[in-house]
Short mmCIF file of C-alpha atoms in Angstrom, two decimals:
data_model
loop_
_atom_site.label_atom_id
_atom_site.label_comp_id
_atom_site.label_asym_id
_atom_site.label_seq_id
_atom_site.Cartn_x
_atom_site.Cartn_y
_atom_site.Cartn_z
CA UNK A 1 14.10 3.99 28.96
CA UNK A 2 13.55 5.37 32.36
CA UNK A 3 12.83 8.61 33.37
CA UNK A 4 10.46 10.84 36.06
CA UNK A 5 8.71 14.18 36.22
CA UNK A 6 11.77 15.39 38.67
CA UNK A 7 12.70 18.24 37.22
CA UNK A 8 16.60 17.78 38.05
CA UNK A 9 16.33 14.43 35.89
CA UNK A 10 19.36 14.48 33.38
CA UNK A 11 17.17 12.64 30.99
CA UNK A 12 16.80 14.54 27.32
CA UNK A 13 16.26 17.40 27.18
CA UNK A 14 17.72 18.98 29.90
CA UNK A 15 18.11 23.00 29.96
CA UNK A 16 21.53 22.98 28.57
CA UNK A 17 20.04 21.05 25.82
CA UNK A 18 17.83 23.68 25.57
CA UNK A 19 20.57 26.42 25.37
CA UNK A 20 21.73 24.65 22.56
CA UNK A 21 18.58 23.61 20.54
CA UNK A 22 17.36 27.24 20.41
CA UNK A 23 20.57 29.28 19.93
CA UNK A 24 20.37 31.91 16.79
CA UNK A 25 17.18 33.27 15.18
CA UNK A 26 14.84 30.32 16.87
CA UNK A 27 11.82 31.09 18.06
CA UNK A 28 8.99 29.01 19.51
CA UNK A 29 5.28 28.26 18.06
CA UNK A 30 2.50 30.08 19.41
CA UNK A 31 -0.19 26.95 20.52
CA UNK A 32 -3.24 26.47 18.34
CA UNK A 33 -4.83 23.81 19.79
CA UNK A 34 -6.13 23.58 23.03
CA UNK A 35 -7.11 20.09 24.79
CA UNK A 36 -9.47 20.84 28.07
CA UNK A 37 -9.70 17.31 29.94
CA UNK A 38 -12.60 18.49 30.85
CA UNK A 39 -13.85 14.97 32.85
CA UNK A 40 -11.36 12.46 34.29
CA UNK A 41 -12.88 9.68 34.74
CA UNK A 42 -14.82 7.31 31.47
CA UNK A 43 -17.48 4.70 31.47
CA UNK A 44 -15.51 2.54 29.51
CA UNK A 45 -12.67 0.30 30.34
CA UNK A 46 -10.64 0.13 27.42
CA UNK A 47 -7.77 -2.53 27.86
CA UNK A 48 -5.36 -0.52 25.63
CA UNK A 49 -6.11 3.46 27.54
CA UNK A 50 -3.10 5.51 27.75
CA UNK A 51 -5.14 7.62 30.62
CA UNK A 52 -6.16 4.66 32.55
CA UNK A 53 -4.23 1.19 31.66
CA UNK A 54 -0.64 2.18 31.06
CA UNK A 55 2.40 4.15 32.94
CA UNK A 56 1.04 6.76 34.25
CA UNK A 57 -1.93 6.76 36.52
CA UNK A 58 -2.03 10.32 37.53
CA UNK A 59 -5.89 10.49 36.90
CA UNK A 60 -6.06 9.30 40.50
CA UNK A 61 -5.55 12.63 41.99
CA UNK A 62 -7.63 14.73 39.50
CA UNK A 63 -11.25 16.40 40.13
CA UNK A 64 -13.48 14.12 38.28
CA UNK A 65 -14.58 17.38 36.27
CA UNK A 66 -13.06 20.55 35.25
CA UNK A 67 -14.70 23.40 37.50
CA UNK A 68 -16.36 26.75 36.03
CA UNK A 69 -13.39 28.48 37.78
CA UNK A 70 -10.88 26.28 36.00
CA UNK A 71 -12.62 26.43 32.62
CA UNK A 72 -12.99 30.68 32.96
CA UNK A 73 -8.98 30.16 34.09
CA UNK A 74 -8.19 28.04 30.82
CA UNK A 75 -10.74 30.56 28.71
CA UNK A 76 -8.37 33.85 30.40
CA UNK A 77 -5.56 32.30 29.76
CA UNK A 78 -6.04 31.34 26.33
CA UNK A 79 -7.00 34.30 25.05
CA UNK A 80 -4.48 36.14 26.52
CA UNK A 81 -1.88 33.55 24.67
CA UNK A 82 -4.24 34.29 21.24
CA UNK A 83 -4.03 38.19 21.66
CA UNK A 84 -0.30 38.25 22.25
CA UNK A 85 0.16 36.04 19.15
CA UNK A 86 -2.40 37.62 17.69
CA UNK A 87 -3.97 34.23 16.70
CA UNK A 88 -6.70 34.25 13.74
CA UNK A 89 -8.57 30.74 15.60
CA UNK A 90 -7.86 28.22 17.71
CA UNK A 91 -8.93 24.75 18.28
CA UNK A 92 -10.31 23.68 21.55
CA UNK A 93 -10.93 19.61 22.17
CA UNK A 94 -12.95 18.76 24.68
CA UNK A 95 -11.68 15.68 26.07
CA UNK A 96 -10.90 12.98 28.93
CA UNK A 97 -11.47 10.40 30.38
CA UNK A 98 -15.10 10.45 28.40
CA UNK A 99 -16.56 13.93 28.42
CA UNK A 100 -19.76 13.41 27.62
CA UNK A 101 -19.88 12.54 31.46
CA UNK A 102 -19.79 16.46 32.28
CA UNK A 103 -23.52 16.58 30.57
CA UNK A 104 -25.14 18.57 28.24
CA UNK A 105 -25.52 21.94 30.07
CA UNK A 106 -21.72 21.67 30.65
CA UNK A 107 -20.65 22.03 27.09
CA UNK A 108 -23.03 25.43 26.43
CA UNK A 109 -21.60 26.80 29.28
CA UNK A 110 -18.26 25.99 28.19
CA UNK A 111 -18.72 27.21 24.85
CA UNK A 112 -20.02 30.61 26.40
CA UNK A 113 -17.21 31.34 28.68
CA UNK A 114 -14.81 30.42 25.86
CA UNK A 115 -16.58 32.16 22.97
CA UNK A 116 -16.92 35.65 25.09
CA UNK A 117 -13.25 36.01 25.83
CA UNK A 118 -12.06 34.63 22.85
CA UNK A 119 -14.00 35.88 20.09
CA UNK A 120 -14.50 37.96 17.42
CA UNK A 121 -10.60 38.51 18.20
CA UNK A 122 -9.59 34.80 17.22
CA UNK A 123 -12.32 32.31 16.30
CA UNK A 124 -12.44 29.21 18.24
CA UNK A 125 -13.41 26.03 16.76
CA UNK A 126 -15.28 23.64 19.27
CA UNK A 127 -14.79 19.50 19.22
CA UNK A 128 -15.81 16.53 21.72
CA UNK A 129 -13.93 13.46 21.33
CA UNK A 130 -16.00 11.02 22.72
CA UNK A 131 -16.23 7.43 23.09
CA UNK A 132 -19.98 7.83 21.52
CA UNK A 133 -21.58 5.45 24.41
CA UNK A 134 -23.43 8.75 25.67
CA UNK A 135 -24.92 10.61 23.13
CA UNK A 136 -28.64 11.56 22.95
CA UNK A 137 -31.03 13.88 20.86
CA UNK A 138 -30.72 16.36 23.80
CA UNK A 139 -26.86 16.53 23.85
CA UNK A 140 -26.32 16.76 20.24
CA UNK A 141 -29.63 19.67 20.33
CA UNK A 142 -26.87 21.59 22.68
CA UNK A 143 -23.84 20.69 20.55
CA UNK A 144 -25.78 22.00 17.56
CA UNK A 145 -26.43 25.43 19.15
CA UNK A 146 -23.37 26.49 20.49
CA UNK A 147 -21.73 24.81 16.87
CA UNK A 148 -19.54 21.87 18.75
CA UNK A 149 -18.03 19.45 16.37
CA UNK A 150 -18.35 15.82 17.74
CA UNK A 151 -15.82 13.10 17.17
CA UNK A 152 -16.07 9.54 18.09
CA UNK A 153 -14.42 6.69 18.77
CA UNK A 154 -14.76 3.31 16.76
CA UNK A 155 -12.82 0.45 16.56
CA UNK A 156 -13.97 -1.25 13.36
CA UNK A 157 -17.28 -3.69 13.19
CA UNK A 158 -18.60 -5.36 16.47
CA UNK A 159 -16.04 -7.60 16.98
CA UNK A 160 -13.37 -5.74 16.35
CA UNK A 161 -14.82 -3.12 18.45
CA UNK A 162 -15.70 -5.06 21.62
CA UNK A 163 -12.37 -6.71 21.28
CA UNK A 164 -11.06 -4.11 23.92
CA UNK A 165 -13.59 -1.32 23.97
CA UNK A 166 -15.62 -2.50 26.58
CA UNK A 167 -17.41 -1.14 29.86
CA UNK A 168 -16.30 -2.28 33.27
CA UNK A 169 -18.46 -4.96 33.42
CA UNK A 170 -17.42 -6.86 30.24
CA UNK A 171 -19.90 -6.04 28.32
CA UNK A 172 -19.27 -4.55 24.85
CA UNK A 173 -19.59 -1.08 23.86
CA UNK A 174 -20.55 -1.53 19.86
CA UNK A 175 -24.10 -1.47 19.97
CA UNK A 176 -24.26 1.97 22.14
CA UNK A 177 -21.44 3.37 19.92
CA UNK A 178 -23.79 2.37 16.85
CA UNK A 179 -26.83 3.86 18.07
CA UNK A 180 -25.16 7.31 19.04
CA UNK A 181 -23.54 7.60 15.72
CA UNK A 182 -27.03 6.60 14.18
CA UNK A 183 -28.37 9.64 15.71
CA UNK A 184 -25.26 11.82 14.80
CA UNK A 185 -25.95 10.92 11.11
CA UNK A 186 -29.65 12.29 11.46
CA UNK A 187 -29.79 15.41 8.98
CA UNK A 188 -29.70 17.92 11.45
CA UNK A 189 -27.28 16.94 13.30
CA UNK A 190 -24.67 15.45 10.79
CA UNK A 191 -22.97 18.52 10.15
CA UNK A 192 -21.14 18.00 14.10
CA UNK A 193 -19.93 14.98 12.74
CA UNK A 194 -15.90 15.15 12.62
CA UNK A 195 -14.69 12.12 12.01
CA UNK A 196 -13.68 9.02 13.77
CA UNK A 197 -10.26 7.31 15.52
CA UNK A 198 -10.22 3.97 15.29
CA UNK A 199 -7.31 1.72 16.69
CA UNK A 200 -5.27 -0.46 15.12
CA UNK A 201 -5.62 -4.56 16.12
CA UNK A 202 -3.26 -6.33 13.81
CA UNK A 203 -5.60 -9.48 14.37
CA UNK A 204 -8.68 -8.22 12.59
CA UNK A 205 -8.86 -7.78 8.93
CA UNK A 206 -7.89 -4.25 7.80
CA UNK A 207 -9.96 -4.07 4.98
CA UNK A 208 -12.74 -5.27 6.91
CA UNK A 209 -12.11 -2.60 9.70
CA UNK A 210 -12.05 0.16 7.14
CA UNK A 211 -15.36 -0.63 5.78
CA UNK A 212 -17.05 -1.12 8.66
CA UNK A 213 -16.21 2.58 9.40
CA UNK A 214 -16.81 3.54 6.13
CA UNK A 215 -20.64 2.03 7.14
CA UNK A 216 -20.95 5.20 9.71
CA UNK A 217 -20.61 8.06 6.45
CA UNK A 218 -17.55 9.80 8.51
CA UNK A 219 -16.42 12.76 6.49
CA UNK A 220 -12.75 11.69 7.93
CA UNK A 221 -11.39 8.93 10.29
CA UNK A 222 -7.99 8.29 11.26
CA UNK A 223 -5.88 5.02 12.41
CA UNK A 224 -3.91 5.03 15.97
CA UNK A 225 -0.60 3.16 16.56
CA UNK A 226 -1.36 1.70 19.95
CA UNK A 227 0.72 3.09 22.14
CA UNK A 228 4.17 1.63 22.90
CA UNK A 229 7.65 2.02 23.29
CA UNK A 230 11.27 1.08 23.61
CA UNK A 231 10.34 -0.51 27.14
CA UNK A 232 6.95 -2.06 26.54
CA UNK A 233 6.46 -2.73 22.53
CA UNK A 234 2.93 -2.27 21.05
CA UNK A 235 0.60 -5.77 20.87
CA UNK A 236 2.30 -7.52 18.00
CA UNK A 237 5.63 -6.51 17.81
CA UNK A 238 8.21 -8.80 18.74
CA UNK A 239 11.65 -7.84 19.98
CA UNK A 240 14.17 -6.65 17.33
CA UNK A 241 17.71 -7.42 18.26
CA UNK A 242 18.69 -6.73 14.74
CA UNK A 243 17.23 -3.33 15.59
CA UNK A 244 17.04 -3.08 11.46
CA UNK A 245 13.16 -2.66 11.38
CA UNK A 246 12.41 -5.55 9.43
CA UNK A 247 9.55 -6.52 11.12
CA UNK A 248 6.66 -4.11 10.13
CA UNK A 249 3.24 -6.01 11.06
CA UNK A 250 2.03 -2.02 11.77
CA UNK A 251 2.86 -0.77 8.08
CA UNK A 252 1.64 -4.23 6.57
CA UNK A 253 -1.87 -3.68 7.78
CA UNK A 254 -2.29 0.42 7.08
CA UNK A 255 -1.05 -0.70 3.35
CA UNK A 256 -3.81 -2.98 3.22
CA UNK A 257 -6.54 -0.26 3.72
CA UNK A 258 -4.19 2.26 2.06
CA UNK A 259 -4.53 0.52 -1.15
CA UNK A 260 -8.57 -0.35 -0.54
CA UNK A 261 -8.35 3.21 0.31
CA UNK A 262 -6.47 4.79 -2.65
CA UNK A 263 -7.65 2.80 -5.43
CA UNK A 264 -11.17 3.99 -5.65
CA UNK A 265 -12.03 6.45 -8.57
CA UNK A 266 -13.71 8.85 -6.14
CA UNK A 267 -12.39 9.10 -2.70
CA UNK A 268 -14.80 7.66 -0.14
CA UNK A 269 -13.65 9.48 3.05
CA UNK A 270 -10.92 11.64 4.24
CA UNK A 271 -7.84 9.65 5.61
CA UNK A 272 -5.89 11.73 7.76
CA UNK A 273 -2.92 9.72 8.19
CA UNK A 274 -2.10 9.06 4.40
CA UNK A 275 -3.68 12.24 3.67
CA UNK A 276 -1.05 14.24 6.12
CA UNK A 277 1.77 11.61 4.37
CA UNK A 278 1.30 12.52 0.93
CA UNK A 279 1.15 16.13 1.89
CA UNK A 280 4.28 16.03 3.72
CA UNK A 281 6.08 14.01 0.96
CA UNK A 282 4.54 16.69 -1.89
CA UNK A 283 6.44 19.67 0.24
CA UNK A 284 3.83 20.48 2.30
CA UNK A 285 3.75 20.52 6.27
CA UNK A 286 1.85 19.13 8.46
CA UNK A 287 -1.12 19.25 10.07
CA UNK A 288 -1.29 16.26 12.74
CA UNK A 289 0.81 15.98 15.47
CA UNK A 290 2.96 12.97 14.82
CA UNK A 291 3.75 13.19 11.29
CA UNK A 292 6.55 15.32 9.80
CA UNK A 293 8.59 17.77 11.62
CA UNK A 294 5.94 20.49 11.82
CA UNK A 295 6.49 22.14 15.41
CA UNK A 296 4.15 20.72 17.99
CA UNK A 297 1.55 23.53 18.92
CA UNK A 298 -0.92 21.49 21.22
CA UNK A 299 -1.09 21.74 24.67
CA UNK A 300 -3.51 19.90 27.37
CA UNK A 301 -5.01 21.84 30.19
CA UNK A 302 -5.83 18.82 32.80
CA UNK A 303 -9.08 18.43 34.44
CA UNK A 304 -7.58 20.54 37.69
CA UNK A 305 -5.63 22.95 35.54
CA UNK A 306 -2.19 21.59 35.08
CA UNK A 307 -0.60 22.41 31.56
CA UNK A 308 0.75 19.15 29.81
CA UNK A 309 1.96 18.18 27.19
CA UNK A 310 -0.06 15.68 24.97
CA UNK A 311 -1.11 12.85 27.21
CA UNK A 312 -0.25 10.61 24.85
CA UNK A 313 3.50 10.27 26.43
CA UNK A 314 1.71 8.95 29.50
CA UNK A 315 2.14 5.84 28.07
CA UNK A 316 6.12 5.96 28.45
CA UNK A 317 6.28 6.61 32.45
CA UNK A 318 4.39 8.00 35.63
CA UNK A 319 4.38 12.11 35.20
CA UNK A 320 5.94 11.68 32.04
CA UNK A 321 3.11 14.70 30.66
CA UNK A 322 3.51 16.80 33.67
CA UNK A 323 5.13 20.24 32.86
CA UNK A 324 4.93 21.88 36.32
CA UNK A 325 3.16 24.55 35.01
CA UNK A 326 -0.30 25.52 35.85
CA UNK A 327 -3.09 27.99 34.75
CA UNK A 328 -3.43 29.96 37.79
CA UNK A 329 0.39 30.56 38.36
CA UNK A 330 2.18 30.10 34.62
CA UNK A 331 1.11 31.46 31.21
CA UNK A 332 0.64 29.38 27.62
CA UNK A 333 4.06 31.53 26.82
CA UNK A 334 6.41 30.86 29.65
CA UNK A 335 5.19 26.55 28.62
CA UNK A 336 6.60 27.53 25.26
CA UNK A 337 9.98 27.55 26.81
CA UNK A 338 9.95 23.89 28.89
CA UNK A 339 12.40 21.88 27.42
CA UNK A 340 9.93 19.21 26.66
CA UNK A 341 7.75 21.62 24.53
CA UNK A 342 10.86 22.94 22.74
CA UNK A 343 12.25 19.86 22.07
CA UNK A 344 8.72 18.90 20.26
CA UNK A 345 9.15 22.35 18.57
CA UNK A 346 12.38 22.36 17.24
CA UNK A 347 12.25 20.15 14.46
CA UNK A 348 15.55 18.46 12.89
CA UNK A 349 17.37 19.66 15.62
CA UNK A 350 15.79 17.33 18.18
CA UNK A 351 16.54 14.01 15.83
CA UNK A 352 19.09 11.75 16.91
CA UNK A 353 21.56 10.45 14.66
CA UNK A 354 19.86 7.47 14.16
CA UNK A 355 16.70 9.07 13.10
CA UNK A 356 18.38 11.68 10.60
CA UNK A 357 20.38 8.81 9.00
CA UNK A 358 16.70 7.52 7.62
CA UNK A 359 15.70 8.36 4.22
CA UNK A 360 12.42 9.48 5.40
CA UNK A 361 12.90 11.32 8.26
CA UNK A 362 11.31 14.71 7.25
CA UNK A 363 8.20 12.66 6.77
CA UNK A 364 7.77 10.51 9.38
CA UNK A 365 9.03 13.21 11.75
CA UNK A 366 11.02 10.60 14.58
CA UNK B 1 13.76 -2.47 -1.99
CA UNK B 2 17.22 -1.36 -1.74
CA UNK B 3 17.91 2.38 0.18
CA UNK B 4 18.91 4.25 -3.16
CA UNK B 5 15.42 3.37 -4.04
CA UNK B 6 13.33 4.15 -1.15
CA UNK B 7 15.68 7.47 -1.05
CA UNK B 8 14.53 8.46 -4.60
CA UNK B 9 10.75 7.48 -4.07
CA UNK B 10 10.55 9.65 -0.87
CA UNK B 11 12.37 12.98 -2.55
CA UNK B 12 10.20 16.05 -2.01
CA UNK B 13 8.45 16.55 -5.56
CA UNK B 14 9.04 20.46 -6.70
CA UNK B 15 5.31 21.56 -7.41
CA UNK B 16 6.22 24.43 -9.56
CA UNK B 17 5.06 24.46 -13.19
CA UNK B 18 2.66 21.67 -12.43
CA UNK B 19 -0.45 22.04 -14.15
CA UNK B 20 -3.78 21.48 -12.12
CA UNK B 21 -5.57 20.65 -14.95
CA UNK B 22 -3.02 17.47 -15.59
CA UNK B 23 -3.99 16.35 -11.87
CA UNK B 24 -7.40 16.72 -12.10
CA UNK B 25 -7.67 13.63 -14.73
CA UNK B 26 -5.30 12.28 -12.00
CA UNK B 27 -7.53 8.88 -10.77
CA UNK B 28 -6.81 9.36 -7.56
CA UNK B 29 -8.64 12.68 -5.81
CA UNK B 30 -6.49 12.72 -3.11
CA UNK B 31 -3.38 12.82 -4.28
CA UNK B 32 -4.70 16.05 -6.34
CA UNK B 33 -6.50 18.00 -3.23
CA UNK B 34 -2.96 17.39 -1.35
CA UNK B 35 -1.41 19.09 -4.22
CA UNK B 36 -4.06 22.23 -3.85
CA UNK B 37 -3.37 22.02 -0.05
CA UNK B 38 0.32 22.90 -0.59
CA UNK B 39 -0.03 25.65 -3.30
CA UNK B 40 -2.84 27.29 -1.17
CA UNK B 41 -0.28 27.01 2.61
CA UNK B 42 2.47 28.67 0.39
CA UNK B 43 -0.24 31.88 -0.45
CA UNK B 44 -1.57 31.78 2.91
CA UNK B 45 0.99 32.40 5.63
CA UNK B 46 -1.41 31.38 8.52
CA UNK B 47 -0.15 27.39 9.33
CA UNK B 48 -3.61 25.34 9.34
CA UNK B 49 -3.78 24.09 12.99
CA UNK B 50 -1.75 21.18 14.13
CA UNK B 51 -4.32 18.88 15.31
CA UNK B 52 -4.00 16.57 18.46
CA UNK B 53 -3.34 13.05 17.15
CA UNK B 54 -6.23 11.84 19.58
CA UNK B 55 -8.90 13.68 18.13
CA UNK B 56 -10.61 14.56 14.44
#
């Protein structure tokens, strides 16, 4: 499918489309979770990277780290987005590229400037998501103080892991990973832990993976679809021209550690995936972006200030993120009304007929 | 599989008159905390944050 950041592109959704989408009693969803890019760049080379490896390669003409005056910008501009919505809390994910670059002094400056313009109005909740090469008794002394979660990357036992998680030289990242984590686990500091992602390689055992995260004590973890789409298909997945879906190497290997999961008496670990599912399919809504029909309420503040959408799409085309918007000019509010944002806000509505022909639509969301 | 099937296995359960002291013999614990989740979202108005897919 082709498509560009222009914003007279006649791709979906267009502003008529918009007209349509949110006629009547529709209104949009305030943002609740913040992501702050706050470092482009990353030690690691990771084949599969949506910010580095695929479509878009707009990193190239970002500040390597988010300034003070963007991060007091982003802080402002947040909180002015909680008070109108009158937000109870927020989340704010500190992200990249690898932001454990920025250094430890960064984040308890960070975590000032947000806390004092946020707070006690609407409580913020503080996370890194790291890639857990960088972490050190003096970082996580910081990350306890200023109470920021920490969240790493993982992608199963060393082989698995090194399989594409590996620094520019070749070398594999497993060991460092290992060690960091090692120290996260430490008693004082294992209340920071917040889980792990781990990516899904349909050539290592998924039972195997699973319990070689299980090894680490996460109190959750979650699996990630590599990234793909109609144009370039994720590793593994062959060319459809039934276009029936029969081929499902994806769902074959989550069932695998679903059921390893699932079938102990006392539940090991929190999976977020199949937890989210079985909440979704017991009436609930949910909580992850990417499951269910939940409106999308995440928004990504890049390392020069730009509001995106989730980077994630960067994997479809060049731009394919980019709003327009940005902190200094444009508010959280007037982003709630890009078509983009609406279209991942408006639920059913924004389904093709394809997708709301499928028995489980309302759970897997489209 | 056929569709009838896979439509009837995916229908939304109705959670009312469920009793929580049924699901907590239930063997699997998370099947019973997702049931909590959903009686405590429908007393609490204020949606739990959608999270970024990318992070935990």
């Amino acid at each position: 499918m082709k498509g560009h950041s222009d914003s007279t592109t006649t791709e979906w959704p267009t502003t008529d489309d918009l007209a349509e989408l949110t006629a009547g009693q529709w209104q949009p969803t305030p943002i609740r979770q913040f992501v702050l890019k706050v470092h482009s760049r990353c030690n690691l080379a990771c084949d599969y990277c949506y910010v580095y490896q695929l479509a878009d390669q707009s990193w190239r003409d970002q500040p390597r780290q988010m300034s003070r005056d963007t991060i007091a910008a982003a802080a402002t501009r947040i909180a002015e987005h909680a008070s109108r919505h009158r937000l109870p809390s927020v989340g704010v994910v500190l992200h990249g590229g690898e932001p454990l670059l920025a250094g430890a002094r960064f984040f308890a400056d960070t975590a000032r400037i947000l806390r004092s313009q946020l707070e006690p109005a609407t409580a913020v909740r503080l996370t890194v998501q790291s890639n857990g090469t960088l972490i050190t008794e003096q970082l996580l002394d910081v990350l306890a103080e200023h109470e920021i979660f920490l969240a790493v990357s993982v992608d199963g036992g060393p082989d698995a892991h090194d399989q594409h998680r590996r620094y520019p030289s070749g070398r594999g990242s497993y060991t460092d990973v290992a060690n960091g984590l090692a120290l996260l686990s430490h008693d004082g500091y294992r209340r920071l832990f917040s889980g792990l992602l781990c990516t899904v390689e349909l050539t290592h055992d998924p039972v195997t993976t699973y319990e070689s995260l299980l090894g680490f004590g996460p109190p959750r973890m979650d699996f990630l679809l590599p990234h793909g789409n109609w144009s370039a298909r994720p590793p593994g997945f062959p060319a459809d021209p039934t276009g029936n879906g029969t081929n499902t190497p994806y769902a074959d290997w989550l069932a695998a550690v679903f059921d390893r999961w699932y079938s102990v008496p006392e539940q090991e670990t929190e999976l977020r995936m199949f937890r989210e599912i079985i909440h979704v399919m017991l009436g609930g809504t949910s909580h992850v972006d990417g499951i269910g029909l939940a409106p999308s309420s995440v928004a990504v503040i890049e390392t020069d200030g730009s509001l995106e959408q989730v980077d994630t799409l960067k994997s479809a085309y060049h731009g394919a993120a980019a709003t327009g918007l940005h902190i200094d000019h444009n508010s959280i509010d007037e982003m709630l009304r890009h078509p983009s944002i609406v279209a991942r806000q408006c639920g059913l509505a924004a389904l093709c007929e394809q997708c709301r022909a499928c028995p489980i639509h309302r759970i897997c969301g489209g | 599989m056929g569709e009838d099937d896979l439509s009837t296995e995916f229908e939304l359960i109705d959670l009312s008159g469920i009793d929580l002291a049924i699901l907590a013999d239930l063997r699997n614990s998370a099947l019973a905390q997702s049931i909590r989740r959903v009686r405590q979202a429908a007393e609490d108005p204020d949606e739990a944050i959608l999270s970024f897919q990318d992070s935990i």
